[in-house]
Tab-separated table of C-alpha atoms and ligand atoms in Angstrom:
chain	number	residue	atom	x	y	z
A	1	MET	CA	2.173	30.773	26.440
A	2	GLY	CA	0.884	28.779	23.440
A	3	GLU	CA	-1.109	30.103	20.508
A	4	GLU	CA	-4.356	28.672	21.903
A	5	THR	CA	-3.739	30.499	25.176
A	6	ASP	CA	-3.118	33.791	23.368
A	7	ASN	CA	-6.354	33.412	21.425
A	8	ARG	CA	-8.298	32.697	24.557
A	9	PHE	CA	-7.069	35.976	26.072
A	10	ALA	CA	-7.757	37.907	22.882
A	11	GLU	CA	-11.295	36.544	22.534
A	12	MET	CA	-12.001	37.349	26.145
A	13	SER	CA	-11.407	41.060	25.726
A	14	SER	CA	-13.605	41.265	22.618
A	15	ASP	CA	-16.780	39.428	23.672
A	16	GLU	CA	-16.864	39.002	27.427
A	17	GLY	CA	-16.894	42.671	28.322
A	18	SER	CA	-20.681	43.110	28.560
A	19	GLY	CA	-23.652	41.312	30.061
A	20	THR	CA	-24.212	39.963	33.538
A	21	LYS	CA	-21.541	37.894	35.220
A	22	ALA	CA	-23.653	34.788	34.584
A	23	GLU	CA	-23.907	35.595	30.875
A	24	ARG	CA	-20.213	36.320	30.558
A	25	LEU	CA	-19.315	33.121	32.402
A	26	GLN	CA	-21.616	31.132	30.126
A	27	LEU	CA	-19.787	32.448	27.081
A	28	VAL	CA	-16.424	31.452	28.523
A	29	ALA	CA	-17.745	28.053	29.649
A	30	ALA	CA	-19.105	27.406	26.146
A	31	ARG	CA	-15.670	28.048	24.672
A	32	ALA	CA	-13.956	25.974	27.352
A	33	ALA	CA	-16.275	23.065	26.484
A	34	THR	CA	-14.317	22.521	23.262
A	35	CYS	CA	-10.855	23.291	24.666
A	36	THR	CA	-8.021	21.130	23.353
A	37	ALA	CA	-5.159	22.954	25.075
A	38	CYS	CA	-3.897	19.777	26.769
A	39	ASP	CA	-4.131	16.007	26.406
A	40	LEU	CA	-6.949	15.718	28.953
A	41	ALA	CA	-9.295	16.813	26.153
A	42	ALA	CA	-8.934	13.365	24.613
A	43	THR	CA	-10.060	11.432	27.685
A	44	ARG	CA	-12.641	13.679	29.364
A	45	THR	CA	-16.373	13.037	29.308
A	46	GLN	CA	-16.929	16.761	29.633
A	47	VAL	CA	-15.291	19.951	30.855
A	48	VAL	CA	-16.157	20.709	34.482
A	49	PHE	CA	-16.177	24.478	34.383
A	50	GLY	CA	-17.509	25.562	37.773
A	51	ASP	CA	-20.640	25.814	39.860
A	52	GLY	CA	-22.433	28.192	42.161
A	53	ASN	CA	-23.287	31.865	42.199
A	54	PRO	CA	-21.404	34.070	39.724
A	55	GLU	CA	-22.166	37.080	41.958
A	56	ALA	CA	-20.643	35.431	45.030
A	57	PRO	CA	-17.967	37.343	46.940
A	58	LEU	CA	-16.305	34.066	47.978
A	59	MET	CA	-14.677	31.667	45.511
A	60	LEU	CA	-13.314	28.224	46.348
A	61	VAL	CA	-10.676	26.712	44.078
A	62	GLY	CA	-9.844	23.014	44.213
A	63	GLU	CA	-7.482	20.891	42.159
A	64	ALA	CA	-9.176	18.907	39.406
A	65	PRO	CA	-12.365	16.952	38.710
A	66	GLY	CA	-12.538	13.279	39.614
A	67	MET	CA	-14.702	10.496	38.244
A	68	HIS	CA	-18.027	11.821	39.583
A	69	GLU	CA	-17.301	15.354	38.461
A	70	ASP	CA	-16.325	14.127	34.990
A	71	ALA	CA	-19.602	12.179	34.808
A	72	THR	CA	-21.881	14.977	36.050
A	73	GLY	CA	-20.074	18.103	34.836
A	74	LYS	CA	-20.163	19.633	38.354
A	75	PRO	CA	-17.200	20.244	40.674
A	76	PHE	CA	-17.018	18.565	44.067
A	77	VAL	CA	-19.907	16.113	43.811
A	78	GLY	CA	-17.999	12.975	44.941
A	79	ARG	CA	-16.937	12.058	48.504
A	80	ALA	CA	-14.715	15.129	48.835
A	81	GLY	CA	-17.643	17.288	47.760
A	82	VAL	CA	-19.953	15.684	50.321
A	83	LEU	CA	-17.424	16.520	53.065
A	84	LEU	CA	-16.949	20.030	51.724
A	85	ASP	CA	-20.708	20.658	51.595
A	86	ALA	CA	-21.036	19.460	55.217
A	87	CYS	CA	-18.267	21.847	56.325
A	88	LEU	CA	-19.877	24.695	54.381
A	89	ARG	CA	-23.260	23.880	55.969
A	90	GLU	CA	-21.720	24.133	59.441
A	91	ASN	CA	-21.041	27.748	58.464
A	92	SER	CA	-24.570	28.208	57.068
A	93	ILE	CA	-23.110	28.386	53.561
A	94	SER	CA	-24.519	26.549	50.548
A	95	ARG	CA	-23.402	26.396	46.926
A	96	LYS	CA	-25.689	29.307	46.115
A	97	HIS	CA	-23.576	31.542	48.371
A	98	ILE	CA	-20.247	30.738	46.709
A	99	TYR	CA	-18.655	29.983	43.358
A	100	ILE	CA	-16.546	26.843	43.170
A	101	THR	CA	-14.121	25.733	40.510
A	102	ASN	CA	-10.810	23.936	40.015
A	103	LEU	CA	-7.299	24.652	38.800
A	104	VAL	CA	-7.889	22.157	36.009
A	105	ARG	CA	-11.253	21.619	34.301
A	106	CYS	CA	-10.845	18.103	32.936
A	107	ARG	CA	-10.263	14.887	34.863
A	108	PRO	CA	-6.636	13.714	35.081
A	109	PHE	CA	-6.401	9.952	35.549
A	110	THR	CA	-4.191	6.960	34.885
A	111	THR	CA	-5.315	3.462	34.019
A	112	GLU	CA	-3.946	0.688	36.217
A	113	SER	CA	-4.946	-2.937	35.625
A	114	GLY	CA	-7.860	-1.708	33.544
A	115	ALA	CA	-9.165	0.677	36.238
A	116	ALA	CA	-9.057	4.464	35.952
A	117	ARG	CA	-7.479	6.176	38.982
A	118	ASN	CA	-7.493	9.918	39.609
A	119	ARG	CA	-4.056	11.518	39.572
A	120	PRO	CA	-2.846	15.050	40.329
A	121	PRO	CA	-2.722	17.352	37.299
A	122	THR	CA	0.715	17.934	35.753
A	123	GLN	CA	2.261	21.403	35.616
A	124	GLU	CA	1.574	21.450	31.836
A	125	GLU	CA	-2.112	20.702	32.447
A	126	ILE	CA	-2.290	23.402	35.122
A	127	ASN	CA	-0.617	25.907	32.781
A	128	ALA	CA	-2.900	24.972	29.893
A	129	CYS	CA	-6.011	25.484	32.017
A	130	ARG	CA	-4.860	28.651	33.745
A	131	PRO	CA	-6.451	31.072	31.241
A	132	TRP	CA	-9.876	29.556	31.981
A	133	LEU	CA	-9.296	29.995	35.698
A	134	GLU	CA	-8.075	33.558	35.223
A	135	GLN	CA	-11.047	34.475	33.039
A	136	THR	CA	-13.408	32.983	35.627
A	137	ILE	CA	-11.824	35.031	38.406
A	138	ASP	CA	-11.770	38.117	36.207
A	139	ILE	CA	-15.517	37.886	35.600
A	140	ILE	CA	-16.571	36.986	39.139
A	141	GLN	CA	-14.130	39.373	40.855
A	142	PRO	CA	-14.414	37.600	44.213
A	143	LEU	CA	-13.426	39.575	47.284
A	144	VAL	CA	-12.057	36.438	48.893
A	145	ILE	CA	-10.609	33.220	47.475
A	146	LEU	CA	-10.128	30.088	49.565
A	147	CYS	CA	-7.762	27.602	47.936
A	148	LEU	CA	-8.503	23.954	48.679
A	149	GLY	CA	-5.097	22.302	48.804
A	150	ALA	CA	-1.534	23.340	48.039
A	151	PRO	CA	-1.719	23.098	44.215
A	152	ALA	CA	-4.321	25.904	44.070
A	153	ALA	CA	-2.320	27.891	46.649
A	154	ASN	CA	0.824	27.510	44.523
A	155	VAL	CA	-0.957	29.214	41.649
A	156	LEU	CA	-3.128	31.761	43.466
A	157	ILE	CA	-0.947	32.671	46.477
A	158	HIS	CA	2.715	31.893	45.811
A	159	LYS	CA	4.958	29.164	44.463
A	160	GLY	CA	6.258	26.716	47.040
A	161	PHE	CA	3.258	27.249	49.342
A	162	LYS	CA	3.645	25.133	52.496
A	163	MET	CA	0.230	24.042	53.711
A	164	SER	CA	1.559	22.872	57.089
A	165	GLN	CA	3.005	26.336	57.824
A	166	GLU	CA	0.836	28.762	55.849
A	167	ARG	CA	-2.659	27.260	56.061
A	168	GLY	CA	-5.204	29.820	57.226
A	169	GLN	CA	-2.912	32.845	56.703
A	170	TRP	CA	-4.333	35.704	54.648
A	171	PHE	CA	-2.510	37.044	51.629
A	172	GLU	CA	-3.459	40.203	49.737
A	173	GLY	CA	-3.437	38.882	46.263
A	174	ARG	CA	-3.358	39.588	42.603
A	175	TYR	CA	-6.515	37.521	42.125
A	176	ALA	CA	-8.679	38.775	45.002
A	177	ARG	CA	-8.380	41.217	47.851
A	178	TYR	CA	-7.797	38.323	50.250
A	179	VAL	CA	-6.627	34.810	49.469
A	180	ALA	CA	-5.968	31.940	51.891
A	181	ALA	CA	-5.596	28.181	51.650
A	182	THR	CA	-6.959	25.290	53.635
A	183	TRP	CA	-6.857	21.500	53.533
A	184	HIS	CA	-8.275	19.835	50.474
A	185	PRO	CA	-11.267	17.719	51.598
A	186	ALA	CA	-9.873	14.701	49.694
A	187	TYR	CA	-6.734	14.944	51.860
A	188	ILE	CA	-8.870	14.993	55.016
A	189	LEU	CA	-10.697	11.868	53.813
A	190	ARG	CA	-7.377	10.006	53.751
A	191	LEU	CA	-6.774	10.739	57.458
A	192	GLN	CA	-8.155	8.699	60.323
A	193	GLY	CA	-9.221	9.130	63.926
A	194	ASP	CA	-8.004	12.265	65.724
A	195	ALA	CA	-6.044	13.483	62.697
A	196	TYR	CA	-9.226	13.347	60.589
A	197	GLU	CA	-11.282	15.165	63.239
A	198	ALA	CA	-8.612	17.862	63.722
A	199	ALA	CA	-8.219	18.555	60.003
A	200	ARG	CA	-11.998	18.596	59.503
A	201	ARG	CA	-12.336	21.143	62.351
A	202	GLU	CA	-9.646	23.266	60.704
A	203	LEU	CA	-11.473	23.179	57.365
A	204	VAL	CA	-14.676	24.338	59.090
A	205	ALA	CA	-12.727	27.088	60.914
A	206	ASP	CA	-10.990	28.245	57.734
A	207	ILE	CA	-14.335	28.495	55.942
A	208	ALA	CA	-15.638	30.527	58.908
A	209	ALA	CA	-12.596	32.820	58.616
A	210	ALA	CA	-13.230	33.235	54.886
A	211	ARG	CA	-16.839	34.151	55.597
A	212	GLN	CA	-15.673	36.743	58.139
A	213	LYS	CA	-13.091	38.095	55.676
A	214	VAL	CA	-15.875	38.686	53.134
A	215	ILE	CA	-17.777	40.730	55.729
A	216	GLU	CA	-14.642	42.790	56.494
A	217	ALA	CA	-13.775	43.268	52.823
A	218	LYS	CA	-17.300	44.516	52.073
A	219	ARG	CA	-16.874	47.178	54.773
A	220	GLU	CA	-13.518	48.363	53.444
A	221	PRO	CA	-13.466	51.261	50.994
A	222	LYS	CA	-12.936	50.314	47.352
A	223	LEU	CA	-9.370	50.908	46.182
A	224	THR	CA	-10.300	52.458	42.838
A	225	LEU	CA	-11.516	56.017	42.309
A	226	PHE	CA	-14.264	55.087	39.825
B	1	LIG	N1	-11.412	17.355	43.983
B	1	LIG	C1	-11.201	18.547	43.411
B	1	LIG	O1	-10.180	19.179	43.614
B	1	LIG	N2	-12.155	19.045	42.646
B	1	LIG	C2	-13.286	18.426	42.419
B	1	LIG	O2	-14.098	18.951	41.699
B	1	LIG	C3	-13.481	17.179	43.036
B	1	LIG	C4	-12.532	16.651	43.812
């Protein structure tokens, strides 16, 4: 853990302890806006912190912002976001019912023949951004987290997560009472024909299961005495 990371944890305990969740998130987002913990700081337009309802019991965690997210400052506003919103809508869920963020808050890309292409975040970038993710989760305290794609599942469920075998399974986690993973919408967009339709149906079903898990978790007694 680098010095910057240590400071981010230390600052969190001193000034994010009071206020509403929205206020506390705003404070963290303001600090993240000037983060230089990894090289993505040099190439980003802006930090894409997160979007949605800070009081939401359900959090979705994707991988990293792309071009549209970097331009607008909002997660999942490009083609993958359009697909995700459609799958949420089929479950009567909108952004105001959830909180959505990413493993990494700045756009990773490479430049090929003069054109910028999105790339997956490196392990160093994921590690550098992890304190922001952890602070976000700590403030929101979601009952249920749905990871979009294996990279988020590797961090929030367990290392070596196998999407083909473990998709849709529920894990009782360190970060939320229940955590599961589903296909990343960008992965679904790369499929065609029956494979596309099947994966899309599974994403809709996994969102439905997450919604149901929230209802169950709300009925369960709290684990703490106070
Ligand atoms: N893909 C992601 O993982 N996150 C976004 O915000 C957009 C696309």
